[in-house]
Amino acid sequence: MSEAFDREKIVDCMFDPVTSSILAELEYGEKQCSFLAKQVSISESEVLERLSYLILHDFVSKSFIDGECLLVANSDKLTSIIEDSDNFDAAISELEKMDSYLN
């Protein structure tokens, strides 16, 4: 199966502190973009910008109802990226690197 997305870029998006907070909110189902923007203290356009690569490759779906932007995560697809052993090892490595910078 050929994949048209950069797995490393997906992982980078998922582990970005702000984007991961947005994705955590989406774990519980569909959310309004305005709600997500308030939760992470950024504009709605920045929420969409941060999720743009994930939206482009259907890790997050975007729809509009009555002019309101709604977002929902494809949890199965996101989980499959993390469960891939190479990506999991890379994610752990990145977390260890971030931890070393913080300490």
Tab-separated table of N, CA, C and O in Angstrom:
chain	number	residue	atom	x	y	z
A	1	MET	N	0.830	-1.177	0.000
A	1	MET	CA	0.000	0.000	0.000
A	1	MET	C	0.882	1.251	0.000
A	1	MET	O	1.695	1.464	0.873
A	2	SER	N	0.718	2.058	-0.991
A	2	SER	CA	1.515	3.274	-1.125
A	2	SER	C	0.863	4.405	-0.336
A	2	SER	O	-0.327	4.657	-0.464
A	3	GLU	N	1.659	5.091	0.456
A	3	GLU	CA	1.141	6.187	1.256
A	3	GLU	C	1.645	7.500	0.684
A	3	GLU	O	2.821	7.637	0.382
A	4	ALA	N	0.748	8.449	0.547
A	4	ALA	CA	1.077	9.717	-0.083
A	4	ALA	C	1.437	10.803	0.920
A	4	ALA	O	1.455	11.960	0.576
A	5	PHE	N	1.692	10.422	2.160
A	5	PHE	CA	2.026	11.434	3.159
A	5	PHE	C	3.372	11.106	3.796
A	5	PHE	O	3.838	9.975	3.762
A	6	ASP	N	3.973	12.122	4.378
A	6	ASP	CA	5.255	12.001	5.068
A	6	ASP	C	4.962	11.619	6.525
A	6	ASP	O	4.456	12.429	7.303
A	7	ARG	N	5.276	10.368	6.875
A	7	ARG	CA	4.970	9.873	8.212
A	7	ARG	C	5.656	10.711	9.292
A	7	ARG	O	5.067	10.983	10.343
A	8	GLU	N	6.871	11.119	9.041
A	8	GLU	CA	7.593	11.924	10.035
A	8	GLU	C	6.898	13.263	10.261
A	8	GLU	O	6.800	13.742	11.389
A	9	LYS	N	6.382	13.848	9.187
A	9	LYS	CA	5.681	15.124	9.320
A	9	LYS	C	4.384	14.944	10.121
A	9	LYS	O	4.037	15.802	10.935
A	10	ILE	N	3.702	13.814	9.923
A	10	ILE	CA	2.491	13.525	10.694
A	10	ILE	C	2.848	13.411	12.178
A	10	ILE	O	2.180	13.995	13.040
A	11	VAL	N	3.903	12.669	12.488
A	11	VAL	CA	4.336	12.502	13.883
A	11	VAL	C	4.737	13.853	14.474
A	11	VAL	O	4.374	14.175	15.613
A	12	ASP	N	5.460	14.659	13.706
A	12	ASP	CA	5.840	15.992	14.190
A	12	ASP	C	4.606	16.827	14.518
A	12	ASP	O	4.574	17.512	15.547
A	13	CYS	N	3.605	16.763	13.657
A	13	CYS	CA	2.354	17.490	13.910
A	13	CYS	C	1.699	16.996	15.193
A	13	CYS	O	1.258	17.785	16.028
A	14	MET	N	1.644	15.679	15.334
A	14	MET	CA	0.964	15.089	16.488
A	14	MET	C	1.646	15.425	17.809
A	14	MET	O	0.981	15.554	18.832
A	15	PHE	N	2.963	15.586	17.796
A	15	PHE	CA	3.701	15.824	19.040
A	15	PHE	C	4.031	17.287	19.279
A	15	PHE	O	4.650	17.619	20.282
A	16	ASP	N	3.590	18.161	18.379
A	16	ASP	CA	3.704	19.588	18.636
A	16	ASP	C	2.811	19.886	19.843
A	16	ASP	O	1.666	19.412	19.899
A	17	PRO	N	3.304	20.620	20.837
A	17	PRO	CA	2.520	20.831	22.066
A	17	PRO	C	1.117	21.404	21.834
A	17	PRO	O	0.152	20.933	22.435
A	18	VAL	N	0.990	22.396	20.975
A	18	VAL	CA	-0.322	23.004	20.739
A	18	VAL	C	-1.217	22.056	19.944
A	18	VAL	O	-2.379	21.826	20.296
A	19	THR	N	-0.661	21.470	18.881
A	19	THR	CA	-1.444	20.561	18.050
A	19	THR	C	-1.868	19.333	18.842
A	19	THR	O	-2.999	18.857	18.695
A	20	SER	N	-1.007	18.825	19.698
A	20	SER	CA	-1.382	17.655	20.496
A	20	SER	C	-2.512	18.003	21.462
A	20	SER	O	-3.378	17.168	21.728
A	21	SER	N	-2.550	19.235	21.962
A	21	SER	CA	-3.661	19.660	22.822
A	21	SER	C	-4.973	19.689	22.041
A	21	SER	O	-6.021	19.291	22.554
A	22	ILE	N	-4.896	20.149	20.812
A	22	ILE	CA	-6.083	20.177	19.947
A	22	ILE	C	-6.546	18.748	19.679
A	22	ILE	O	-7.732	18.433	19.791
A	23	LEU	N	-5.605	17.879	19.329
A	23	LEU	CA	-5.950	16.483	19.052
A	23	LEU	C	-6.529	15.796	20.285
A	23	LEU	O	-7.433	14.963	20.174
A	24	ALA	N	-6.019	16.149	21.457
A	24	ALA	CA	-6.556	15.577	22.693
A	24	ALA	C	-8.027	15.951	22.858
A	24	ALA	O	-8.842	15.127	23.290
A	25	GLU	N	-8.377	17.170	22.524
A	25	GLU	CA	-9.786	17.596	22.582
A	25	GLU	C	-10.627	16.794	21.587
A	25	GLU	O	-11.778	16.458	21.865
A	26	LEU	N	-10.047	16.495	20.432
A	26	LEU	CA	-10.777	15.776	19.387
A	26	LEU	C	-10.936	14.288	19.700
A	26	LEU	O	-11.712	13.603	19.034
A	27	GLU	N	-10.209	13.800	20.708
A	27	GLU	CA	-10.360	12.401	21.127
A	27	GLU	C	-11.789	12.108	21.552
A	27	GLU	O	-12.253	10.981	21.454
A	28	TYR	N	-12.465	13.106	22.056
A	28	TYR	CA	-13.806	12.932	22.593
A	28	TYR	C	-14.892	13.197	21.562
A	28	TYR	O	-16.061	13.284	21.907
A	29	GLY	N	-14.505	13.339	20.309
A	29	GLY	CA	-15.485	13.533	19.247
A	29	GLY	C	-15.346	14.879	18.567
A	29	GLY	O	-14.436	15.655	18.816
A	30	GLU	N	-16.277	15.130	17.690
A	30	GLU	CA	-16.293	16.332	16.866
A	30	GLU	C	-16.387	17.588	17.732
A	30	GLU	O	-17.128	17.627	18.710
A	31	LYS	N	-15.603	18.600	17.350
A	31	LYS	CA	-15.593	19.869	18.085
A	31	LYS	C	-15.642	21.033	17.099
A	31	LYS	O	-15.135	20.942	15.981
A	32	GLN	N	-16.208	22.123	17.554
A	32	GLN	CA	-16.201	23.348	16.772
A	32	GLN	C	-14.799	23.951	16.795
A	32	GLN	O	-14.133	23.939	17.837
A	33	CYS	N	-14.396	24.476	15.668
A	33	CYS	CA	-13.077	25.101	15.568
A	33	CYS	C	-12.957	26.252	16.566
A	33	CYS	O	-11.910	26.437	17.178
A	34	SER	N	-14.033	26.998	16.758
A	34	SER	CA	-14.002	28.119	17.707
A	34	SER	C	-13.747	27.626	19.136
A	34	SER	O	-13.011	28.261	19.891
A	35	PHE	N	-14.339	26.493	19.496
A	35	PHE	CA	-14.110	25.911	20.822
A	35	PHE	C	-12.643	25.525	20.985
A	35	PHE	O	-12.016	25.819	22.005
A	36	LEU	N	-12.080	24.867	19.962
A	36	LEU	CA	-10.681	24.451	20.022
A	36	LEU	C	-9.750	25.648	20.129
A	36	LEU	O	-8.772	25.623	20.883
A	37	ALA	N	-10.057	26.700	19.386
A	37	ALA	CA	-9.239	27.913	19.425
A	37	ALA	C	-9.217	28.509	20.834
A	37	ALA	O	-8.155	28.900	21.332
A	38	LYS	N	-10.368	28.533	21.484
A	38	LYS	CA	-10.443	29.058	22.852
A	38	LYS	C	-9.659	28.174	23.826
A	38	LYS	O	-8.998	28.682	24.722
A	39	GLN	N	-9.742	26.871	23.638
A	39	GLN	CA	-9.064	25.937	24.543
A	39	GLN	C	-7.544	26.124	24.532
A	39	GLN	O	-6.899	25.946	25.560
A	40	VAL	N	-6.975	26.425	23.367
A	40	VAL	CA	-5.515	26.542	23.263
A	40	VAL	C	-5.051	27.989	23.055
A	40	VAL	O	-3.880	28.230	22.796
A	41	SER	N	-5.986	28.929	23.181
A	41	SER	CA	-5.683	30.368	23.124
A	41	SER	C	-4.990	30.805	21.827
A	41	SER	O	-3.992	31.533	21.838
A	42	ILE	N	-5.529	30.330	20.706
A	42	ILE	CA	-5.056	30.776	19.394
A	42	ILE	C	-6.276	31.069	18.536
A	42	ILE	O	-7.406	30.763	18.922
A	43	SER	N	-6.056	31.653	17.367
A	43	SER	CA	-7.168	31.965	16.472
A	43	SER	C	-7.665	30.705	15.759
A	43	SER	O	-6.943	29.707	15.670
A	44	GLU	N	-8.882	30.776	15.250
A	44	GLU	CA	-9.434	29.660	14.490
A	44	GLU	C	-8.585	29.371	13.250
A	44	GLU	O	-8.365	28.208	12.913
A	45	SER	N	-8.102	30.423	12.619
A	45	SER	CA	-7.278	30.213	11.419
A	45	SER	C	-5.975	29.498	11.772
A	45	SER	O	-5.482	28.669	10.997
A	46	GLU	N	-5.421	29.765	12.952
A	46	GLU	CA	-4.204	29.066	13.363
A	46	GLU	C	-4.496	27.603	13.697
A	46	GLU	O	-3.675	26.730	13.423
A	47	VAL	N	-5.666	27.335	14.260
A	47	VAL	CA	-6.061	25.936	14.498
A	47	VAL	C	-6.056	25.196	13.171
A	47	VAL	O	-5.465	24.117	13.045
A	48	LEU	N	-6.697	25.779	12.168
A	48	LEU	CA	-6.769	25.140	10.853
A	48	LEU	C	-5.397	25.027	10.203
A	48	LEU	O	-5.094	24.018	9.553
A	49	GLU	N	-4.559	26.031	10.411
A	49	GLU	CA	-3.207	25.984	9.856
A	49	GLU	C	-2.397	24.860	10.505
A	49	GLU	O	-1.719	24.095	9.823
A	50	ARG	N	-2.484	24.735	11.814
A	50	ARG	CA	-1.738	23.692	12.530
A	50	ARG	C	-2.211	22.291	12.146
A	50	ARG	O	-1.433	21.349	12.166
A	51	LEU	N	-3.481	22.165	11.824
A	51	LEU	CA	-4.035	20.868	11.456
A	51	LEU	C	-4.064	20.626	9.952
A	51	LEU	O	-4.482	19.563	9.507
A	52	SER	N	-3.589	21.596	9.169
A	52	SER	CA	-3.746	21.523	7.715
A	52	SER	C	-3.163	20.250	7.099
A	52	SER	O	-3.792	19.634	6.235
A	53	TYR	N	-1.980	19.828	7.533
A	53	TYR	CA	-1.373	18.623	6.960
A	53	TYR	C	-2.168	17.384	7.370
A	53	TYR	O	-2.367	16.465	6.569
A	54	LEU	N	-2.659	17.369	8.602
A	54	LEU	CA	-3.470	16.253	9.075
A	54	LEU	C	-4.821	16.221	8.349
A	54	LEU	O	-5.333	15.143	8.032
A	55	ILE	N	-5.383	17.388	8.063
A	55	ILE	CA	-6.642	17.470	7.313
A	55	ILE	C	-6.415	17.017	5.874
A	55	ILE	O	-7.201	16.237	5.326
A	56	LEU	N	-5.332	17.469	5.274
A	56	LEU	CA	-5.012	17.130	3.886
A	56	LEU	C	-4.962	15.619	3.673
A	56	LEU	O	-5.382	15.109	2.641
A	57	HIS	N	-4.485	14.898	4.682
A	57	HIS	CA	-4.313	13.448	4.548
A	57	HIS	C	-5.334	12.648	5.364
A	57	HIS	O	-5.110	11.483	5.693
A	58	ASP	N	-6.453	13.287	5.686
A	58	ASP	CA	-7.607	12.638	6.332
A	58	ASP	C	-7.336	12.059	7.723
A	58	ASP	O	-8.005	11.118	8.146
A	59	PHE	N	-6.376	12.622	8.438
A	59	PHE	CA	-6.193	12.251	9.834
A	59	PHE	C	-7.177	13.043	10.693
A	59	PHE	O	-7.539	12.628	11.788
A	60	VAL	N	-7.566	14.186	10.180
A	60	VAL	CA	-8.599	15.033	10.782
A	60	VAL	C	-9.525	15.449	9.648
A	60	VAL	O	-9.063	15.795	8.564
A	61	SER	N	-10.831	15.400	9.909
A	61	SER	CA	-11.810	15.814	8.900
A	61	SER	C	-12.408	17.153	9.294
A	61	SER	O	-12.652	17.418	10.473
A	62	LYS	N	-12.650	17.960	8.273
A	62	LYS	CA	-13.215	19.294	8.470
A	62	LYS	C	-14.550	19.357	7.725
A	62	LYS	O	-14.635	18.907	6.584
A	63	SER	N	-15.553	19.895	8.374
A	63	SER	CA	-16.846	20.099	7.718
A	63	SER	C	-17.430	21.424	8.203
A	63	SER	O	-16.923	22.024	9.157
A	64	PHE	N	-18.466	21.861	7.527
A	64	PHE	CA	-19.127	23.110	7.906
A	64	PHE	C	-20.621	22.860	8.060
A	64	PHE	O	-21.242	22.244	7.191
A	65	ILE	N	-21.175	23.309	9.175
A	65	ILE	CA	-22.613	23.248	9.406
A	65	ILE	C	-23.047	24.626	9.884
A	65	ILE	O	-22.496	25.153	10.859
A	66	ASP	N	-23.982	25.210	9.156
A	66	ASP	CA	-24.479	26.556	9.464
A	66	ASP	C	-23.339	27.561	9.584
A	66	ASP	O	-23.328	28.412	10.481
A	67	GLY	N	-22.335	27.434	8.729
A	67	GLY	CA	-21.216	28.364	8.720
A	67	GLY	C	-20.165	28.116	9.774
A	67	GLY	O	-19.153	28.808	9.814
A	68	GLU	N	-20.398	27.158	10.642
A	68	GLU	CA	-19.438	26.840	11.709
A	68	GLU	C	-18.538	25.686	11.275
A	68	GLU	O	-19.021	24.654	10.820
A	69	CYS	N	-17.241	25.876	11.427
A	69	CYS	CA	-16.267	24.842	11.081
A	69	CYS	C	-16.242	23.787	12.193
A	69	CYS	O	-16.102	24.121	13.366
A	70	LEU	N	-16.377	22.525	11.785
A	70	LEU	CA	-16.319	21.404	12.727
A	70	LEU	C	-15.159	20.499	12.355
A	70	LEU	O	-14.900	20.266	11.175
A	71	LEU	N	-14.481	19.985	13.371
A	71	LEU	CA	-13.342	19.100	13.159
A	71	LEU	C	-13.543	17.812	13.931
A	71	LEU	O	-14.092	17.819	15.035
A	72	VAL	N	-13.079	16.715	13.342
A	72	VAL	CA	-13.136	15.418	14.013
A	72	VAL	C	-11.886	14.637	13.628
A	72	VAL	O	-11.431	14.691	12.478
A	73	ALA	N	-11.294	13.967	14.599
A	73	ALA	CA	-10.076	13.186	14.362
A	73	ALA	C	-10.440	11.776	13.907
A	73	ALA	O	-11.417	11.200	14.363
A	74	ASN	N	-9.608	11.245	13.019
A	74	ASN	CA	-9.711	9.843	12.621
A	74	ASN	C	-8.779	9.084	13.572
A	74	ASN	O	-7.605	8.881	13.276
A	75	SER	N	-9.308	8.682	14.707
A	75	SER	CA	-8.495	8.073	15.765
A	75	SER	C	-7.769	6.821	15.295
A	75	SER	O	-6.609	6.596	15.663
A	76	ASP	N	-8.440	6.009	14.504
A	76	ASP	CA	-7.806	4.776	14.022
A	76	ASP	C	-6.579	5.084	13.173
A	76	ASP	O	-5.535	4.455	13.316
A	77	LYS	N	-6.714	6.066	12.304
A	77	LYS	CA	-5.596	6.426	11.421
A	77	LYS	C	-4.451	7.053	12.219
A	77	LYS	O	-3.284	6.745	11.976
A	78	LEU	N	-4.776	7.900	13.175
A	78	LEU	CA	-3.742	8.511	14.021
A	78	LEU	C	-3.020	7.451	14.844
A	78	LEU	O	-1.796	7.465	14.965
A	79	THR	N	-3.779	6.531	15.401
A	79	THR	CA	-3.201	5.458	16.212
A	79	THR	C	-2.280	4.579	15.384
A	79	THR	O	-1.226	4.153	15.852
A	80	SER	N	-2.673	4.318	14.140
A	80	SER	CA	-1.849	3.452	13.287
A	80	SER	C	-0.475	4.060	13.034
A	80	SER	O	0.511	3.331	12.903
A	81	ILE	N	-0.379	5.369	12.999
A	81	ILE	CA	0.916	6.039	12.808
A	81	ILE	C	1.808	5.791	14.014
A	81	ILE	O	2.992	5.485	13.891
A	82	ILE	N	1.256	5.913	15.202
A	82	ILE	CA	2.029	5.740	16.429
A	82	ILE	C	2.416	4.277	16.636
A	82	ILE	O	3.510	3.977	17.106
A	83	GLU	N	1.524	3.378	16.282
A	83	GLU	CA	1.796	1.961	16.503
A	83	GLU	C	2.861	1.398	15.584
A	83	GLU	O	3.434	0.363	15.880
A	84	ASP	N	3.118	2.064	14.473
A	84	ASP	CA	4.192	1.633	13.582
A	84	ASP	C	5.499	1.728	14.371
A	84	ASP	O	5.853	2.773	14.889
A	85	SER	N	6.217	0.628	14.488
A	85	SER	CA	7.379	0.567	15.377
A	85	SER	C	8.435	1.625	15.080
A	85	SER	O	9.010	2.201	15.988
A	86	ASP	N	8.688	1.892	13.812
A	86	ASP	CA	9.698	2.906	13.477
A	86	ASP	C	9.277	4.270	13.988
A	86	ASP	O	10.083	5.011	14.546
A	87	ASN	N	8.013	4.602	13.790
A	87	ASN	CA	7.526	5.894	14.251
A	87	ASN	C	7.459	5.960	15.761
A	87	ASN	O	7.717	7.000	16.350
A	88	PHE	N	7.103	4.858	16.395
A	88	PHE	CA	7.050	4.844	17.850
A	88	PHE	C	8.443	5.090	18.424
A	88	PHE	O	8.610	5.900	19.325
A	89	ASP	N	9.441	4.415	17.868
A	89	ASP	CA	10.818	4.629	18.322
A	89	ASP	C	11.255	6.068	18.079
A	89	ASP	O	11.902	6.679	18.927
A	90	ALA	N	10.880	6.616	16.928
A	90	ALA	CA	11.237	8.000	16.618
A	90	ALA	C	10.538	8.965	17.574
A	90	ALA	O	11.139	9.947	18.024
A	91	ALA	N	9.283	8.672	17.895
A	91	ALA	CA	8.538	9.531	18.820
A	91	ALA	C	9.171	9.506	20.202
A	91	ALA	O	9.323	10.554	20.843
A	92	ILE	N	9.560	8.328	20.665
A	92	ILE	CA	10.218	8.211	21.967
A	92	ILE	C	11.529	8.993	21.960
A	92	ILE	O	11.841	9.715	22.905
A	93	SER	N	12.268	8.866	20.878
A	93	SER	CA	13.528	9.589	20.748
A	93	SER	C	13.300	11.098	20.815
A	93	SER	O	14.040	11.817	21.486
A	94	GLU	N	12.267	11.573	20.117
A	94	GLU	CA	11.951	13.008	20.138
A	94	GLU	C	11.530	13.457	21.539
A	94	GLU	O	11.913	14.531	21.987
A	95	LEU	N	10.738	12.643	22.222
A	95	LEU	CA	10.331	12.993	23.583
A	95	LEU	C	11.522	13.046	24.528
A	95	LEU	O	11.612	13.930	25.380
A	96	GLU	N	12.453	12.112	24.369
A	96	GLU	CA	13.663	12.114	25.194
A	96	GLU	C	14.494	13.361	24.903
A	96	GLU	O	15.040	13.980	25.816
A	97	LYS	N	14.545	13.744	23.621
A	97	LYS	CA	15.300	14.936	23.244
A	97	LYS	C	14.648	16.177	23.862
A	97	LYS	O	15.351	17.042	24.411
A	98	MET	N	13.318	16.269	23.789
A	98	MET	CA	12.613	17.410	24.388
A	98	MET	C	12.833	17.443	25.882
A	98	MET	O	13.039	18.515	26.461
A	99	ASP	N	12.835	16.276	26.520
A	99	ASP	CA	13.039	16.199	27.959
A	99	ASP	C	14.438	16.696	28.336
A	99	ASP	O	14.608	17.401	29.325
A	100	SER	N	15.428	16.348	27.533
A	100	SER	CA	16.785	16.788	27.828
A	100	SER	C	16.916	18.303	27.711
A	100	SER	O	17.671	18.922	28.458
A	101	TYR	N	16.162	18.921	26.794
A	101	TYR	CA	16.203	20.373	26.674
A	101	TYR	C	15.555	21.043	27.878
A	101	TYR	O	15.975	22.092	28.333
A	102	LEU	N	14.510	20.417	28.400
A	102	LEU	CA	13.793	20.985	29.538
A	102	LEU	C	14.577	20.867	30.840
A	102	LEU	O	14.412	21.651	31.755
A	103	ASN	N	15.430	19.859	30.917
A	103	ASN	CA	16.207	19.634	32.151
A	103	ASN	C	17.514	20.292	32.087
A	103	ASN	O	18.149	20.990	31.869
